[in-house]
Coordinates of C-alpha atoms and ligand atoms in Angstrom, one line a residue:
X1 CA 15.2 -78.1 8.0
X2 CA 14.9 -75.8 10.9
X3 CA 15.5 -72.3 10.6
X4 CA 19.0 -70.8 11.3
X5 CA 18.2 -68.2 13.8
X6 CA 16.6 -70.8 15.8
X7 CA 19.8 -73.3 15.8
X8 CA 22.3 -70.8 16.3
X9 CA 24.1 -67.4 16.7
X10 CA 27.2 -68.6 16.3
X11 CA 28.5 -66.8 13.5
X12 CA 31.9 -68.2 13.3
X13 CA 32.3 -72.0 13.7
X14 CA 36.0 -73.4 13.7
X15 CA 36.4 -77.2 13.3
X16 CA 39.7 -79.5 14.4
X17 CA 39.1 -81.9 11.6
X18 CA 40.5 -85.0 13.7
X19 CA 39.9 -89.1 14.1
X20 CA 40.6 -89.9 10.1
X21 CA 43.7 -92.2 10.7
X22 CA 41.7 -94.0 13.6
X23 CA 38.9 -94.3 11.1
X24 CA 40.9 -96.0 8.6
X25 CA 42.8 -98.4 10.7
X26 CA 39.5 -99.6 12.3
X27 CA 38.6 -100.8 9.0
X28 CA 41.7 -101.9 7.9
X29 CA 42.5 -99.1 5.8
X30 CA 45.6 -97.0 5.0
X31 CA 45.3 -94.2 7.1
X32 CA 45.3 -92.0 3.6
X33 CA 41.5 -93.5 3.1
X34 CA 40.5 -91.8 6.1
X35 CA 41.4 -88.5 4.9
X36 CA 40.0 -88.9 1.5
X37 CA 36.5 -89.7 3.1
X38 CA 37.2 -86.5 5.8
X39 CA 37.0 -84.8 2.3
X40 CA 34.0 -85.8 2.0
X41 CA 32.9 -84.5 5.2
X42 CA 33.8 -81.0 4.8
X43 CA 32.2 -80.6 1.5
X44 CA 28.7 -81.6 3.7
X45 CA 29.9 -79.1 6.6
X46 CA 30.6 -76.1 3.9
X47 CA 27.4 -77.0 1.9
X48 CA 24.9 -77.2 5.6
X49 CA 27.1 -74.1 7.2
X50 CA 25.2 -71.6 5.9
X51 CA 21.7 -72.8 6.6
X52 CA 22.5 -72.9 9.8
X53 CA 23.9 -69.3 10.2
X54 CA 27.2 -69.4 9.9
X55 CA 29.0 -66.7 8.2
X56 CA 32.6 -68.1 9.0
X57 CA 34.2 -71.4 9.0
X58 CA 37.2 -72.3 9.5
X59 CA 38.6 -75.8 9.2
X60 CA 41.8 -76.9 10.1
X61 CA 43.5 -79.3 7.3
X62 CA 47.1 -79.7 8.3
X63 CA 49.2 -78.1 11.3
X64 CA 52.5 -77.3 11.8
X65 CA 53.0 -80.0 13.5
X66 CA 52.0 -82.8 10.9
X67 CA 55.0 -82.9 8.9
X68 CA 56.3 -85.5 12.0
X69 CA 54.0 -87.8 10.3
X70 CA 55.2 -90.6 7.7
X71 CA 56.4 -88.8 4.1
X72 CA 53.9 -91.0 2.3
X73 CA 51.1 -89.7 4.6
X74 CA 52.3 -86.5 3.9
X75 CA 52.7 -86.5 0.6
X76 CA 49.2 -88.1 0.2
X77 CA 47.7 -85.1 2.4
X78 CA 49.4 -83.0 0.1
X79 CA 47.9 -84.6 -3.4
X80 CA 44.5 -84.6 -1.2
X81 CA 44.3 -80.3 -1.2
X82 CA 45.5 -80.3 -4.7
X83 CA 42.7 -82.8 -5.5
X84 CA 39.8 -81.1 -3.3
X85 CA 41.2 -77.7 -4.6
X86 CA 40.9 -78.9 -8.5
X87 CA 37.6 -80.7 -7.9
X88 CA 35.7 -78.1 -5.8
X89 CA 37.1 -74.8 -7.2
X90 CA 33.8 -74.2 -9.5
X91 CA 31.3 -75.8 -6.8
X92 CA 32.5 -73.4 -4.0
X93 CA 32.1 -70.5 -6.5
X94 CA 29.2 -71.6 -7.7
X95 CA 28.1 -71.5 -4.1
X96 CA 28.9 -67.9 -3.5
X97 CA 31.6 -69.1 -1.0
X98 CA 34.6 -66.9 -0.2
X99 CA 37.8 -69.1 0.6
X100 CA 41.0 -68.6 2.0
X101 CA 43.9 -70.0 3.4
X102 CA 45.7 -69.5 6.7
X103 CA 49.0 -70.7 7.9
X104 CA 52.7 -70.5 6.5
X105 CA 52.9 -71.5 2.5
X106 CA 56.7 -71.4 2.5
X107 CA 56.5 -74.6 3.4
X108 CA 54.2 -76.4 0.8
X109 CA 54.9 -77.0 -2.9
X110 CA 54.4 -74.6 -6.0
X111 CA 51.9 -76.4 -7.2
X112 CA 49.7 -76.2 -4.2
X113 CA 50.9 -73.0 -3.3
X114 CA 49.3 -71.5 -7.1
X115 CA 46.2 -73.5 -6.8
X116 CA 45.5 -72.1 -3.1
X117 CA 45.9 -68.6 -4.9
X118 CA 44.0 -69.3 -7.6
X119 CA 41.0 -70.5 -5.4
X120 CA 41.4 -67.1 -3.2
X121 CA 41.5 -65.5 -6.4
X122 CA 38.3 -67.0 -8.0
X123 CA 36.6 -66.7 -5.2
X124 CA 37.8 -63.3 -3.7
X125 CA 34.4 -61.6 -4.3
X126 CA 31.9 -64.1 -3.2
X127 CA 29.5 -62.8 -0.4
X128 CA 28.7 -65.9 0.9
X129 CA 30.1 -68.2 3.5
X130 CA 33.5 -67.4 4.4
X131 CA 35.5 -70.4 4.4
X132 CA 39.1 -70.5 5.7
X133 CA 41.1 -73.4 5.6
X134 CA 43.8 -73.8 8.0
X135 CA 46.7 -75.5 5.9
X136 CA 50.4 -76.0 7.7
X137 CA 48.7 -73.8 10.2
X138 CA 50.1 -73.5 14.0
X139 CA 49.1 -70.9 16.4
X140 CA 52.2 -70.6 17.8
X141 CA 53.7 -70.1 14.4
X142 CA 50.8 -67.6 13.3
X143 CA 51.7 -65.8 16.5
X144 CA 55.8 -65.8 16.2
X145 CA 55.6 -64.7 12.3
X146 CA 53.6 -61.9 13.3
X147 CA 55.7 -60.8 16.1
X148 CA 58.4 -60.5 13.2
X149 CA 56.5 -58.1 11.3
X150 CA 55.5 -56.2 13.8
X151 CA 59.1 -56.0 15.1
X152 CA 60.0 -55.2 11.1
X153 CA 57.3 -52.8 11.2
X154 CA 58.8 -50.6 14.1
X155 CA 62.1 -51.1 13.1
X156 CA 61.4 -49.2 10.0
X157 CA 59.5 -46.6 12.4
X158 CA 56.4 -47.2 11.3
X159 CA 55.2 -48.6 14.6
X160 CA 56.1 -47.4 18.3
X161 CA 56.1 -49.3 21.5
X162 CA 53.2 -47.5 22.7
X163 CA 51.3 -48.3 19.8
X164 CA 51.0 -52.2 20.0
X165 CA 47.6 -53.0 21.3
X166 CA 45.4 -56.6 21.2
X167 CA 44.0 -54.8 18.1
X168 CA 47.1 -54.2 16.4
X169 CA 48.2 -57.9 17.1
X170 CA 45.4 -59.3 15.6
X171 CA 45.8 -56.9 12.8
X172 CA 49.2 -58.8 11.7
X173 CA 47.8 -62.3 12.2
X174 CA 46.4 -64.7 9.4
X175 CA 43.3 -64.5 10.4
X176 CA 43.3 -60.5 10.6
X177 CA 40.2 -60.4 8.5
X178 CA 37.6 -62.6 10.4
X179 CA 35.9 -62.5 13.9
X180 CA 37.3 -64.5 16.5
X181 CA 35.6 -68.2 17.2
X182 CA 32.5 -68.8 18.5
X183 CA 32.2 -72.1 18.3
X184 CA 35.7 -74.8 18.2
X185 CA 34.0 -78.4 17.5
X186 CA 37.1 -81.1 17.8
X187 CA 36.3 -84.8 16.3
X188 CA 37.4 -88.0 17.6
X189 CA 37.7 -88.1 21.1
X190 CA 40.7 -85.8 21.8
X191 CA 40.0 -83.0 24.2
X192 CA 43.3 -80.8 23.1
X193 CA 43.6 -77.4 21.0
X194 CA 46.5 -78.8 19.0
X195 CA 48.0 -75.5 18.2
X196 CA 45.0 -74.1 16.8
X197 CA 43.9 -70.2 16.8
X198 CA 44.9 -69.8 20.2
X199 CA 45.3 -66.2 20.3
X200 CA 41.6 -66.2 18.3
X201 CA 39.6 -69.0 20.4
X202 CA 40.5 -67.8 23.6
X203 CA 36.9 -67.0 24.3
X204 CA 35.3 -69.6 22.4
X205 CA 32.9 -72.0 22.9
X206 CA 34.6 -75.7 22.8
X207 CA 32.4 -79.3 21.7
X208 CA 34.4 -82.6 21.6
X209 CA 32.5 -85.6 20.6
X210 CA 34.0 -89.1 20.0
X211 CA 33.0 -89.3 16.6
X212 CA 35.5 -89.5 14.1
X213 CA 35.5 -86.9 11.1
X214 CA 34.3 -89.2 8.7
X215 CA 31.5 -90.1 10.4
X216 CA 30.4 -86.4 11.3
X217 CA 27.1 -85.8 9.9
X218 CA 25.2 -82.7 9.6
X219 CA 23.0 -83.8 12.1
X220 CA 25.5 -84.0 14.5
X221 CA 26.7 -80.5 13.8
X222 CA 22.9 -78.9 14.3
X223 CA 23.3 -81.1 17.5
X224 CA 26.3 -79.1 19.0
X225 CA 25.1 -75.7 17.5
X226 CA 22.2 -76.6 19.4
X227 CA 24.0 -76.9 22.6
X228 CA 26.4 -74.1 22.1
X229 CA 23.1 -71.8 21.7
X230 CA 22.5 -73.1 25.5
X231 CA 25.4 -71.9 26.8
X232 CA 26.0 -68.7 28.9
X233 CA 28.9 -67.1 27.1
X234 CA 30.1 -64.2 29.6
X235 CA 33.5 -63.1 28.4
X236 CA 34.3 -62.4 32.3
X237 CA 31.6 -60.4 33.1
X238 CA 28.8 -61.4 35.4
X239 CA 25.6 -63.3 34.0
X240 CA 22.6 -61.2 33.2
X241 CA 20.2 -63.2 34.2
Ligands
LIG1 C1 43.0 -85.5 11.2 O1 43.0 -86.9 11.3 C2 43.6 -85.1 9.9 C3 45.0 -84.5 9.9 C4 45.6 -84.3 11.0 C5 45.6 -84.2 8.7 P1 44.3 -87.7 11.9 O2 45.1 -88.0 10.7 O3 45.0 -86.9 12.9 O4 43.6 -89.0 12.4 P2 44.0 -89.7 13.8 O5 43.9 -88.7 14.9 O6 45.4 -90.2 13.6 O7 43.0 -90.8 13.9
LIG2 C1 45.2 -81.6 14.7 O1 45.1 -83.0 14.8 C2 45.5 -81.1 13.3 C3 44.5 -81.3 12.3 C4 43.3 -81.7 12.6 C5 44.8 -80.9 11.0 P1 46.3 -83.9 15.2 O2 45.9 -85.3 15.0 O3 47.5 -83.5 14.4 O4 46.6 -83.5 16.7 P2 47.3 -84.3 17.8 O5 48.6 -84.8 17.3 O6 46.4 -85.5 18.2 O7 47.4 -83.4 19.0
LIG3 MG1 44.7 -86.8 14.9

């Protein structure tokens, strides 16, 4: 296995988890099979991330969005994170990994709303790879909820106009405790954000490849942390070359 400074510096890898309905109807599947072998997938990514040196990932499970989709999809998405959150619990701690969960709970049942806790919980002091999962996540929505308690926040005079700053934003977003993107690596062919960490990935690096998430090998990720490494990140300023 090669060695992670040599693959990559980027420290925070986010991943548009895409291509597992596709997958399923190619093989004459219910789309729902798909999803079940994307789980797959992530536990390889989680499991590899950290050999490659990445301190942060982020995967995105289920937008905002996704509720268009049929109720028995959605419903089987649903008993999918209670599954993956029942069967990996003891792994991920085992594996010193730190997880939490992004996106708007209200939403989502009790059930899966205590077992996402109880994961953060279990997991809360792990020093290991920081894994966030994006579940009924939207950008937008991440970006409108924080506007509310930041106008909440000044309301109650706690804030002033003068105060609000890029920093402070971030501050009231989900995501207030981890770096912004490096790397945003979208499966299956589709060369669209989809609502994800806008505000964050602004500056990020962005891979698409045609393969669908349950075909997404390890290899394949070395492969684009490779290129990424190639690529002359300037953040507007001039190349120093
Ligand atoms: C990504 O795969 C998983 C979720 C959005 C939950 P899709 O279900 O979007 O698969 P395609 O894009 O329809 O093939
Ligand atoms: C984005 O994929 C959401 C997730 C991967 C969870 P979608 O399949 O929902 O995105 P669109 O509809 O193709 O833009
Ligand atoms: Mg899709």
């Amino acid at each position: 296995m090669q060695n992670t400074d040599q693959v990559t510096h980027a420290d925070h890898v986010a991943v548009i988890m895409d291509g597992n309905g596709r997958w399923a109807t190619a093989r004459g599947l219910e789309r729902l099979k798909g999803h079940v072998k994307g789980v797959d997938r992530v536990r390889d990514v989680v499991r590899a991330a950290p050999k490659f040196g990445i301190d942060f990932l982020t995967v995105f499970a289920f937008s905002t969005e996704n509720w268009k989709r049929s109720e028995r999809e959605v419903t089987g998405l649903m008993n999918l994170f209670k599954r993956y959150i029942r069967g990996e619990a003891a792994t991920l701690d085992e594996d010193n990994v730190r997880v939490r969960f992004i996106g708007d709970r209200g939403p989502l049942d009790r059930k899966l709303r205590s077992l996402m806790d109880e994961l953060e919980r279990l997991t809360e002091t792990n020093t290991g790879l920081k894994l966030t999962i994006a579940l009924n996540y939207g950008g937008r929505d991440e970006i409108t909820r924080a506007v509310g308690r930041i106008a909440k926040a000044a309301k109650m005079g706690m804030i002033a106009p003068e105060d609000v700053s890029e920093q402070m934003i971030s501050n009231f977003l989900d995501t207030s405790e981890l770096p912004d993107p490096d790397l945003v690596i979208r499966t299956s062919g589709e060369c669209r954000t989809s609502n994800f960490l806008p505000w964050q990935a602004c500056y990020a690096e962005y891979v698409f490849t045609d393969t669908a998430w349950p075909d997404f090998t390890v290899a394949e990720m070395v492969k684009i942390l490779t290129q990424f490494r190639a690529r002359d990140r300037r953040f507007g300023a001039v190349a120093l070359k």
